[in-house]
Amino acid sequence: MDSGGTFTDVCLFSEDTGEMRIWKVPSTPDDPSRGIAEGVEQGLAQVGAIAADLSFFGHGTTVATNALIELRGARTGLIVTDGFRDLLEIGRQKRPSLYDMMADKPEPLVSRDLRREVPERLRSDGSVELPFDESAFREAIRKLKDDGVQSLAISFLYGFLNTTHETRARAIASEEMPDAFICASYEVAPEFREFERLSTTVVNAYLGPVMQRYIRRLSDRLTELGLTVTPQLTQSNGGVIGFAAAAALPVRTVLSGPSTGVVAAQAIGMSVGIPDVITFDVGGTSSDVALLKDGVCSLTGEADVQGYPIKAPMLDIHTVGAGGGSIAAVDSGGLLKVGPRSAGADPGPVCYGLGNEEPTVTDANVVLGTLNPGEILGGRMKLRRDLAEAAIARLADRLGLSTMETAQGIVSVLTANMAKAIRVISVQRGHDPRDYALMAFGGAGPLHAARLARELDMDKVIVPLTPGTLCATGLLLTDLRADFAVSRLLRLDESALPLLAEGYDELARQAADWSATEKIATEARALTRTVDMRYQGQNYELPVTLPEGPMTVGTLETMISRFEDEHAQRFGFTAPEAAIQIVTLRVEASGHVPKATFETQDDAGPDASVAVTGTREVWMPEASGFVTAETYDRGMLKPGNVIEGPAIIDQMDTTTVLLPEMRAIVHPSLTLILEVRT
């Protein structure tokens, strides 16, 4: 299950037959658990099953993300080292926009009156400078309790090097406020950089009660349905964890939704023999892009979500506010602007007929004919083309353009926004998009993929079999996963070897404890070690994978070689004479679980005429106006079939647009490969 802002997606896989079935239901923003329960019931009904038949239940959600974006978290208190009360607002002393003197900084998640200081101090080596004042801490806790806080964050200076003070503070807080959500920085983000560690701990506390309520409500609904297996929730790193772990560390789920789409893209890219892929996931509210080199998406240890720095392991995904529900409007300069405002699921685009009067990207596609102007979701949702056309006509009058020019303009602006997002994760990091294939998914990804590929001069587009529900599909392709980290600022030489060995042994013990809690069999466990490194004097690090085995001089040589390769890739140079510094040690623990598989079929030849359902008049600027495009039923296509553009390929969960100069070939796995004709 993947719960988005507009639709909740269901993907079911039969371990007995290998059959995969998908389903979609409208999301229920007032109570997302209701939409999940309805999706479970309807999805199981499609295959004649009941909840008790399920052997695995995975769930991706945007609850934490939306609560942070909309500032709907809990009333949170914060206790810090004496003298650091205002660190949450001071941050790095950076303006959100360098040349915009009026730019607003994000609102602090904890107001100043709910931030308290207590006497205690650790030195930069972890030794105690000033003992922890327990009585002052109890007094601070009681004042916050009187102020009505529901959640508490604890973050002391250098708490990641010596957890004694934070551990004791957390124990006292649990005594004084047994009903509150409490977290300390050593368990949320045990890494250096005091502001980012503080921010991450505060975000976790702010989201804690929200996620706990949601998980409790969802668990009750699933139990009522008869679910007997332990449900799992997606993390930002692409793996899944149990509901209890997710409730304790909700900050790890802020990219829960899009991460499993990338996991599925990894598997599909490898299955069709194209490991170098840029993913393009377009939903109703936003678009998410990621780069996969040799079938692997890199992890990042830090991200900025709505202006709030978060130090947590997550797939390197870049998000922009541009999706099918993005609203088109005229800005203060008289120019067309698309997003980031979205019509969401309710009232949704104008063509839904639910009261919205502002045109969206979906309305533009309905008017252009690229999207079926009468119905979507296999006929389950009817559309009103007349309402969409009237809304875009009103916008066209303000712009001084025709209705069709305005509709195409909306799509063109959206394409430019998406191209910019892809350049961030490719060109700006030393990768040429032309060396990659574009994998399009999400409800609107295949609708816009051909034009985006042309904008970026990419000659190949991959459209999975179930693109509109790929994030849900990815949940059936991922493993249980948890990440552990500890900061150790060390110069990379032989003197670091014992400290490296000690650090990784401790992380391995934490990983073993987690594996035992999740009941992962010994033979299903795996560990991957990485290290964040930099040249001494730099302020940001690059992750490097460590070889297996004990720490030796050979390990150090491998670390240096891999770091220099990464540095050359990212920045275009190396500095052999400069000292290299180790910053953070990381361990990724995973537990293998049975996964869905992609079945292949025999070649049926190039003739795709059996899948033709008719024709549709489609506005295509590439042809300077309307063209008659054949329409195809994706479910009728067979391996080896070839479709020449212009064409429209319809399916329940999305629509694929084929431009005049393109052709589509059906892979044996039923994946579509779109290519530019030569």
XYZ file of C-alpha atoms in Angstrom:
678
model
C 0.000 0.000 0.000
C 1.218 3.509 -0.845
C -0.814 6.393 0.526
C -0.320 9.586 -1.478
C -1.910 13.006 -1.390
C -4.399 12.181 -4.163
C -4.668 8.395 -4.476
C -3.883 5.379 -2.323
C -2.292 2.590 -4.380
C -2.599 -1.134 -3.798
C -0.357 -3.826 -5.261
C -0.997 -7.507 -4.606
C 1.385 -10.325 -5.514
C 0.594 -14.031 -5.417
C 3.527 -16.110 -4.224
C 1.811 -19.204 -5.662
C 1.102 -18.046 -9.232
C 3.395 -15.023 -9.687
C 0.375 -12.909 -10.663
C 0.449 -9.212 -9.811
C -2.719 -7.111 -9.473
C -3.085 -3.394 -8.757
C -5.861 -1.150 -7.502
C -6.387 2.528 -6.664
C -8.747 4.318 -4.285
C -9.008 8.042 -3.482
C -6.934 9.091 -0.464
C -8.723 10.354 2.645
C -6.640 13.305 3.936
C -8.849 13.763 7.022
C -7.915 10.241 8.167
C -5.388 8.445 5.888
C -5.925 5.155 7.711
C -9.485 5.032 6.360
C -8.235 5.158 2.769
C -5.712 2.412 3.534
C -8.417 0.168 5.012
C -10.710 0.794 2.026
C -7.845 0.014 -0.346
C -7.124 -3.248 1.445
C -10.746 -4.331 1.293
C -11.281 -3.385 -2.351
C -7.916 -4.743 -3.479
C -8.427 -8.115 -1.787
C -11.928 -8.309 -3.248
C -10.403 -8.142 -6.738
C -8.589 -11.424 -6.140
C -11.163 -13.117 -3.925
C -8.986 -13.043 -0.804
C -9.329 -11.856 2.800
C -6.858 -10.075 5.080
C -6.044 -13.276 6.947
C -4.606 -14.693 3.687
C -1.840 -12.067 3.576
C 1.730 -13.179 4.294
C 3.226 -9.674 4.040
C 1.811 -6.168 4.448
C 3.987 -3.175 3.544
C 2.887 0.438 3.722
C 4.321 3.746 2.509
C 2.845 6.970 3.825
C 3.086 10.744 3.553
C 1.623 11.368 7.026
C 4.922 12.557 8.532
C 5.834 14.568 5.440
C 2.476 16.326 5.270
C 2.434 17.067 9.010
C 5.822 18.764 8.640
C 4.857 20.675 5.490
C 1.569 21.854 6.983
C 3.040 22.406 10.498
C 0.464 20.114 12.100
C 2.820 18.471 14.579
C 2.558 18.240 18.361
C 3.158 20.992 20.900
C 6.836 20.292 21.548
C 9.279 21.285 24.272
C 13.072 21.373 23.966
C 15.821 21.128 26.580
C 19.396 21.989 25.599
C 22.790 22.725 27.105
C 22.931 26.021 28.989
C 23.635 28.825 26.491
C 22.205 27.077 23.411
C 18.526 27.951 23.702
C 18.482 29.925 20.452
C 20.541 27.537 18.319
C 17.315 26.250 16.769
C 16.702 29.686 15.210
C 20.291 30.822 14.667
C 21.134 27.667 12.731
C 23.998 28.228 10.301
C 23.233 31.967 10.027
C 22.264 31.472 6.393
C 19.464 33.280 4.615
C 17.026 31.032 2.700
C 17.768 33.020 -0.466
C 21.097 34.836 -0.639
C 19.903 37.876 -2.576
C 16.343 38.085 -1.216
C 16.390 40.346 1.834
C 12.685 39.671 2.474
C 12.820 35.865 2.328
C 11.203 34.200 5.336
C 12.982 31.513 7.315
C 10.900 28.480 8.227
C 8.950 28.799 11.437
C 10.747 27.160 14.416
C 8.991 23.954 15.396
C 9.497 24.855 19.063
C 8.627 28.387 20.137
C 11.168 30.183 22.347
C 8.975 30.012 25.457
C 9.040 26.201 25.233
C 12.834 25.978 25.010
C 14.754 25.467 28.281
C 18.455 25.370 29.200
C 20.107 23.227 31.890
C 23.668 23.331 33.272
C 25.791 20.521 31.785
C 28.712 20.530 29.364
C 30.835 18.015 27.499
C 34.114 18.826 25.793
C 34.794 18.080 22.143
C 36.476 14.802 23.123
C 33.429 13.646 25.104
C 34.918 14.281 28.545
C 32.796 16.043 31.166
C 33.433 19.764 31.598
C 30.359 20.415 33.789
C 28.263 17.645 35.421
C 24.603 17.264 34.522
C 22.356 19.221 36.921
C 19.478 16.828 37.549
C 17.496 19.168 39.799
C 17.576 21.953 37.183
C 16.457 19.447 34.577
C 13.516 18.297 36.704
C 12.472 21.909 37.214
C 12.620 22.551 33.461
C 10.573 19.414 32.759
C 7.862 20.412 35.231
C 7.548 23.872 33.695
C 7.183 22.384 30.231
C 4.587 19.948 31.557
C 2.628 22.884 33.001
C 2.869 24.557 29.574
C 1.033 21.612 28.052
C 3.737 20.083 25.863
C 2.897 16.699 24.351
C 6.397 15.911 23.165
C 9.945 16.572 24.344
C 13.283 16.785 22.526
C 16.599 16.579 24.399
C 19.814 17.658 22.681
C 23.031 18.396 24.552
C 26.300 19.628 23.081
C 28.561 16.718 22.012
C 25.867 14.272 23.138
C 26.878 11.925 20.313
C 30.357 11.387 21.828
C 29.220 10.654 25.379
C 25.595 9.652 25.914
C 25.693 9.661 29.745
C 23.983 13.025 30.251
C 21.319 12.515 27.603
C 20.590 8.970 28.792
C 20.008 10.186 32.348
C 17.952 13.150 31.138
C 15.738 10.867 29.092
C 15.137 8.591 32.077
C 14.144 11.530 34.290
C 11.849 12.907 31.598
C 10.076 9.539 31.359
C 9.484 9.644 35.113
C 8.140 13.195 35.092
C 6.122 12.970 31.837
C 5.177 9.303 31.355
C 2.506 10.086 28.747
C 4.660 12.359 26.563
C 6.647 11.407 23.454
C 10.323 11.774 24.446
C 13.464 11.479 22.349
C 17.135 12.393 22.787
C 19.658 13.254 20.088
C 21.902 10.238 20.783
C 19.136 7.853 19.660
C 17.819 9.965 16.776
C 20.987 11.364 15.133
C 24.218 10.402 16.932
C 26.368 12.464 14.574
C 28.372 15.664 14.714
C 27.121 19.119 13.592
C 25.191 20.411 16.554
C 22.526 22.364 14.652
C 21.587 19.555 12.253
C 21.507 17.035 15.122
C 19.307 19.390 17.132
C 17.001 20.058 14.168
C 16.587 16.336 13.453
C 15.762 15.577 17.097
C 13.198 18.393 17.197
C 11.558 17.221 13.950
C 11.357 13.694 15.374
C 9.699 14.948 18.560
C 7.358 17.249 16.619
C 6.140 14.350 14.440
C 6.167 11.658 17.140
C 2.632 12.002 18.546
C 1.192 12.447 15.034
C 2.750 9.207 13.804
C 1.864 7.352 16.992
C -1.809 8.290 16.619
C -1.802 7.362 12.940
C -0.077 4.023 13.469
C -2.373 3.167 16.380
C -5.471 4.030 14.331
C -4.221 2.096 11.295
C -3.230 -0.920 13.400
C -6.732 -1.043 14.874
C -8.332 -0.877 11.403
C -6.062 -3.625 10.052
C -6.800 -5.818 13.065
C -10.530 -5.324 12.498
C -10.041 -6.436 8.890
C -8.421 -9.646 10.119
C -4.755 -8.999 9.282
C -2.549 -11.497 11.131
C 0.975 -10.618 9.912
C 3.074 -7.796 11.382
C 2.663 -4.701 9.167
C 5.779 -2.903 7.941
C 6.304 0.794 7.147
C 8.649 2.256 4.543
C 11.630 4.337 5.594
C 13.338 7.115 3.654
C 16.238 4.712 2.967
C 14.032 2.420 0.857
C 13.764 -0.351 3.447
C 10.913 -1.218 5.774
C 10.627 -1.430 9.562
C 7.947 -2.497 12.009
C 5.262 -0.062 13.098
C 6.742 0.230 16.611
C 10.159 1.298 15.305
C 8.537 3.768 12.897
C 6.508 5.303 15.726
C 9.700 5.838 17.765
C 11.672 7.371 14.862
C 9.126 9.103 12.584
C 11.859 11.371 11.182
C 13.119 8.297 9.304
C 9.847 8.191 7.326
C 9.695 11.710 5.854
C 10.483 10.272 2.397
C 8.521 7.082 3.015
C 6.363 7.486 -0.093
C 8.846 7.978 -2.969
C 11.657 5.766 -1.657
C 10.122 2.437 -2.650
C 9.460 3.707 -6.170
C 13.230 3.987 -6.514
C 13.636 0.466 -5.103
C 11.256 -0.870 -7.762
C 13.044 1.143 -10.459
C 16.333 -0.512 -9.476
C 14.829 -3.968 -9.968
C 13.097 -3.087 -13.251
C 16.174 -1.400 -14.731
C 18.261 -4.493 -14.039
C 15.547 -6.794 -15.421
C 15.532 -5.005 -18.808
C 19.316 -4.685 -18.948
C 19.452 -0.902 -18.432
C 21.114 -0.293 -15.051
C 21.855 3.420 -15.551
C 18.525 5.127 -14.965
C 17.102 8.487 -13.877
C 13.760 7.938 -12.168
C 10.848 10.288 -12.767
C 7.965 9.832 -10.332
C 5.051 12.246 -10.836
C 2.124 12.159 -8.439
C -0.729 14.537 -7.820
C 1.229 17.059 -5.757
C 4.934 16.634 -6.433
C 7.573 15.045 -8.662
C 10.482 13.026 -7.315
C 13.658 12.297 -9.268
C 16.685 10.138 -8.461
C 19.774 8.874 -10.277
C 20.735 5.190 -10.376
C 24.295 4.389 -11.462
C 24.938 0.706 -12.159
C 21.525 -0.050 -10.689
C 22.226 1.640 -7.355
C 20.749 4.831 -5.896
C 23.157 6.523 -3.524
C 22.256 7.248 0.067
C 22.588 10.661 1.633
C 22.937 11.246 5.350
C 21.394 14.696 5.360
C 18.572 16.503 3.597
C 16.587 19.703 3.852
C 12.836 19.107 4.077
C 10.716 22.279 3.922
C 13.650 24.261 5.293
C 14.302 21.913 8.235
C 17.673 20.087 8.128
C 17.361 16.373 8.826
C 20.275 14.036 9.488
C 18.896 10.613 8.661
C 19.823 7.979 6.083
C 17.678 8.400 2.980
C 17.822 7.655 -0.709
C 19.158 10.640 -2.644
C 15.799 11.836 -4.003
C 15.110 15.377 -5.173
C 11.537 16.691 -4.966
C 9.803 19.616 -6.671
C 6.252 20.864 -6.210
C 5.030 19.879 -9.664
C 2.436 17.171 -10.226
C -0.826 16.370 -11.922
C -2.801 18.460 -9.427
C -0.455 21.467 -9.559
C -2.433 24.664 -10.081
C -1.641 26.979 -13.013
C -1.960 30.727 -12.400
C -0.640 34.111 -13.508
C 2.048 35.509 -11.199
C 2.591 39.133 -10.182
C 4.715 39.694 -13.286
C 1.964 38.517 -15.620
C 3.685 35.202 -16.414
C 2.343 31.665 -16.277
C 3.273 29.778 -13.112
C 2.588 26.097 -12.370
C 2.676 24.853 -8.735
C 3.680 24.430 -6.006
C 0.046 24.864 -4.916
C -1.969 21.725 -5.609
C -5.666 20.922 -5.866
C -4.960 17.630 -4.061
C -7.576 14.877 -3.855
C -10.417 17.103 -2.703
C -11.576 19.132 -4.572
C -8.972 17.938 -7.101
C -8.604 19.202 -10.686
C -11.440 21.156 -12.291
C -12.353 18.174 -14.505
C -13.290 16.156 -11.389
C -16.361 18.394 -11.070
C -15.971 18.798 -7.298
C -15.957 22.590 -7.162
C -12.402 23.655 -7.999
C -12.221 26.465 -10.563
C -8.435 26.879 -10.866
C -6.962 24.887 -13.778
C -4.351 22.214 -13.079
C -1.887 20.169 -15.108
C -4.462 17.359 -15.296
C -6.991 19.787 -16.777
C -4.432 20.875 -19.386
C -3.865 17.256 -20.428
C -7.616 16.645 -20.657
C -8.011 19.692 -22.917
C -5.030 18.678 -25.076
C -6.416 15.161 -25.448
C -3.287 13.459 -24.111
C -5.417 12.288 -21.166
C -8.733 10.572 -21.841
C -11.220 13.483 -21.733
C -14.078 11.293 -20.536
C -12.775 8.958 -17.823
C -9.783 7.606 -15.923
C -9.063 4.668 -13.575
C -10.426 2.250 -16.136
C -13.768 4.065 -16.272
C -14.302 4.259 -12.502
C -13.846 8.060 -12.459
C -15.648 10.278 -14.970
C -14.116 13.579 -16.124
C -15.659 16.870 -17.283
C -13.691 18.203 -20.257
C -16.078 21.150 -20.593
C -15.259 22.406 -17.097
C -11.510 22.009 -17.684
C -11.699 23.864 -21.002
C -13.674 26.750 -19.453
C -11.134 27.109 -16.610
C -8.167 27.164 -18.983
C -9.991 29.608 -21.260
C -10.301 32.029 -18.327
C -6.566 31.732 -17.726
C -5.901 32.148 -21.472
C -7.791 35.452 -21.487
C -5.476 36.819 -18.801
C -2.394 35.691 -20.736
C -3.632 36.853 -24.148
C -3.272 33.348 -25.625
C -5.608 30.767 -27.114
C -7.018 27.977 -24.968
C -4.844 25.308 -26.620
C -1.703 27.464 -26.408
C -2.353 28.003 -22.703
C -2.947 24.298 -22.050
C 0.278 23.430 -23.863
C 2.029 26.243 -21.991
C 1.057 24.663 -18.679
C 2.618 21.365 -19.783
C 5.729 23.164 -21.088
C 6.265 25.030 -17.796
C 5.841 21.785 -15.877
C 8.373 20.071 -18.170
C 10.893 22.871 -17.579
C 10.462 22.545 -13.797
C 11.026 18.804 -13.999
C 14.070 19.180 -16.255
C 15.583 21.573 -13.719
C 15.065 19.006 -10.954
C 16.806 16.297 -12.987
C 19.780 18.566 -13.725
C 20.211 19.020 -9.951
C 20.798 15.287 -9.427
C 22.728 14.721 -12.659
C 24.595 17.619 -14.312
C 25.363 19.344 -11.014
C 26.899 16.114 -9.714
C 29.015 15.248 -12.733
C 26.565 12.995 -14.604
C 25.358 13.517 -18.183
C 21.610 12.732 -18.483
C 22.204 11.546 -22.046
C 24.082 8.550 -20.621
C 20.949 7.418 -18.767
C 17.453 6.152 -19.566
C 14.463 7.968 -18.092
C 12.189 5.677 -16.071
C 8.733 7.207 -15.784
C 6.179 6.226 -13.183
C 3.601 7.692 -10.854
C 0.148 8.532 -12.122
C 1.432 11.305 -14.415
C 5.033 10.267 -15.131
C 4.459 8.442 -18.459
C 2.155 11.277 -19.536
C 5.050 13.758 -19.537
C 8.100 11.509 -19.969
C 8.508 11.774 -23.752
C 8.680 15.577 -23.735
C 10.957 15.619 -20.688
C 13.337 13.155 -22.361
C 13.425 15.346 -25.464
C 14.110 18.427 -23.295
C 17.126 16.648 -21.766
C 18.249 15.022 -25.058
C 17.706 11.532 -23.594
C 16.920 8.900 -26.227
C 15.297 6.155 -24.129
C 12.292 6.056 -21.772
C 11.282 3.050 -19.652
C 7.642 2.695 -18.574
C 7.054 -0.159 -16.067
C 4.039 -2.446 -16.310
C 2.263 -0.762 -13.374
C 3.763 2.753 -13.302
C 0.895 4.416 -11.439
C 1.362 2.121 -8.459
C 5.119 1.532 -8.615
C 5.786 2.850 -5.101
C 3.371 0.209 -3.818
C 5.051 -2.398 -6.052
C 8.420 -1.405 -4.584
C 7.206 -2.442 -1.145
C 7.062 -6.001 -2.476
C 10.666 -5.748 -3.692
C 12.412 -4.304 -0.641
C 13.983 -5.766 2.496
C 13.780 -4.937 6.168
C 16.425 -2.319 6.763
C 17.907 -0.094 9.466
C 20.881 2.275 9.528
C 23.253 3.006 12.392
C 25.891 5.718 12.608
C 28.422 7.277 14.925
C 30.689 10.277 14.319
C 34.432 9.843 14.835
C 36.586 12.728 13.601
C 39.859 10.979 12.721
C 42.781 11.554 10.377
C 42.968 8.717 7.853
C 46.205 6.935 8.792
C 47.256 3.783 10.632
C 46.546 5.325 14.041
C 42.830 5.348 13.127
C 42.628 1.565 12.637
C 41.814 0.533 16.250
C 39.228 3.314 16.602
C 37.644 2.326 13.291
C 37.476 -1.316 14.393
C 35.975 -0.326 17.744
C 33.386 1.953 16.122
C 32.232 -0.608 13.580
C 32.069 -3.343 16.238
C 29.713 -1.149 18.282
C 27.536 -0.432 15.246
C 27.457 -4.150 14.419
C 26.209 -4.857 17.960
C 23.426 -2.290 17.510
C 22.525 -3.900 14.190
C 22.400 -7.355 15.815
C 20.072 -6.053 18.543
C 17.769 -4.572 15.891
C 17.782 -7.813 13.883
C 16.819 -9.754 16.993
C 13.985 -7.314 17.770
C 12.659 -7.659 14.213
C 12.984 -11.468 14.477
C 15.238 -11.722 11.411
C 16.754 -15.162 10.929
C 20.557 -15.270 11.109
C 20.899 -16.527 7.533
C 18.745 -13.624 6.266
C 20.907 -10.895 7.839
C 23.403 -8.712 5.978
C 25.639 -5.759 6.904
C 27.099 -3.045 4.677
C 29.709 -0.625 6.028
C 30.262 2.889 4.703
C 32.224 5.886 5.919
C 31.800 9.617 5.356
C 35.143 11.209 4.377
C 36.517 14.597 3.350
C 39.745 16.431 2.803
C 40.803 18.137 6.013
C 39.457 21.680 5.929
C 36.404 20.822 3.843
C 32.977 21.257 5.385
C 31.052 18.476 3.643
C 31.680 14.776 3.226
C 31.335 12.064 0.616
C 30.177 8.510 1.474
C 32.512 5.634 0.599
C 31.747 1.899 0.821
C 34.187 -0.143 2.910
C 35.453 -3.569 1.851
C 34.490 -6.543 4.002
C 36.868 -8.037 6.549
C 39.046 -6.711 9.372
C 40.515 -3.198 9.420
C 44.018 -3.322 7.914
C 46.427 -1.040 6.088
C 44.942 -2.448 2.895
C 41.516 -1.239 4.045
C 42.921 2.291 4.415
C 44.389 2.175 0.910
C 41.038 1.084 -0.514
C 39.278 3.886 1.387
C 41.664 6.478 -0.070
C 41.255 5.159 -3.617
C 37.451 5.084 -3.435
C 37.263 8.521 -1.832
C 39.411 10.052 -4.565
C 37.252 8.409 -7.238
C 34.112 9.848 -5.611
C 35.699 13.287 -5.244
C 36.781 13.347 -8.876
C 33.281 12.302 -9.995
C 31.541 14.963 -7.904
C 33.971 17.887 -8.103
C 36.238 17.129 -11.045
C 39.541 17.030 -9.137
C 41.504 15.374 -6.336
C 44.113 16.759 -3.922
C 46.672 13.976 -3.365
C 48.798 16.162 -1.077
C 45.907 16.977 1.295
C 45.165 14.981 4.451
C 41.939 12.946 4.419
C 39.620 12.962 7.407
C 37.154 10.327 8.580
C 33.930 11.896 9.854
C 31.107 9.378 10.383
C 31.006 5.584 10.459
C 27.828 3.936 9.157
C 26.382 0.431 9.066
C 23.345 -0.621 7.065
C 21.645 -3.716 8.461
C 19.165 -5.580 6.292
C 16.961 -8.595 6.653
C 16.095 -10.472 3.463
C 12.394 -11.186 2.907
C 10.664 -13.022 0.013
C 10.013 -10.667 -2.907
C 7.769 -10.337 -5.925
C 9.314 -11.364 -9.238
C 8.994 -10.124 -12.810
C 7.778 -12.908 -15.094
C 8.763 -12.916 -18.782
C 6.657 -14.042 -21.731
C 7.385 -15.332 -25.234
C 7.815 -12.925 -28.131
C 4.525 -12.349 -30.000
C 5.918 -10.317 -32.891
C 5.729 -6.609 -33.746
C 2.033 -6.417 -34.726
C 0.174 -4.536 -31.953
C -3.125 -4.097 -33.833
C -5.027 -6.338 -31.406
C -4.474 -3.703 -28.687
C -5.827 -0.771 -30.752
C -8.983 0.674 -29.169
C -9.585 3.595 -31.558
C -8.207 7.041 -32.265
C -8.143 10.382 -30.448
C -7.519 13.914 -31.601
C -4.485 15.133 -29.629
C -2.903 18.583 -29.683
C 0.841 18.184 -30.266
C 3.029 21.240 -30.903
C 5.538 18.857 -32.488
C 2.990 18.526 -35.336
C 1.860 22.193 -35.131
C -1.670 21.338 -34.077
C -4.067 18.422 -33.698
C -3.002 14.949 -34.825
C -4.997 11.751 -35.018
C -3.321 9.371 -32.591
C -4.152 5.688 -32.284
C -5.090 4.628 -28.767
C -3.956 1.313 -27.294
C -4.996 -0.785 -24.318
C -1.800 -1.496 -22.364
C -3.291 -4.701 -20.998
C -3.600 -6.139 -24.527
C 0.011 -5.552 -25.564
C 2.311 -8.560 -25.948
C 6.121 -8.935 -25.841
C 7.725 -7.849 -29.092
C 4.852 -5.544 -30.099
C 5.971 -2.263 -31.675
C 3.933 0.967 -31.621
C 4.814 3.925 -33.825
C 4.069 7.456 -32.635
C 2.040 9.536 -32.396
C 0.069 7.238 -30.107
C -1.610 7.094 -26.706
C -1.316 3.991 -24.520
C -4.050 3.816 -21.866
C -4.144 1.723 -18.716
C -5.994 1.886 -15.418
C -3.250 3.636 -13.461
C -1.663 5.976 -16.039
C -1.441 7.110 -19.674
C 1.701 6.952 -21.838
C 2.154 9.568 -24.579
C 4.222 8.634 -27.635
C 5.417 11.627 -29.698
C 5.481 11.534 -33.534
C 9.206 10.802 -33.770
C 9.126 7.916 -31.250
C 8.352 4.212 -31.160
C 7.554 1.896 -28.247
C 8.759 -1.703 -27.958
C 7.240 -4.161 -25.465
C 9.928 -6.001 -23.461
C 9.411 -9.709 -22.529
C 8.575 -8.511 -18.973
C 5.851 -6.284 -20.546
C 7.841 -3.155 -19.688
C 7.582 -0.492 -22.404
C 10.808 0.850 -23.918
C 10.272 4.163 -25.740
C 12.958 5.161 -28.243
C 13.536 8.014 -30.655
C 13.303 6.761 -34.255
C 16.564 7.145 -36.172
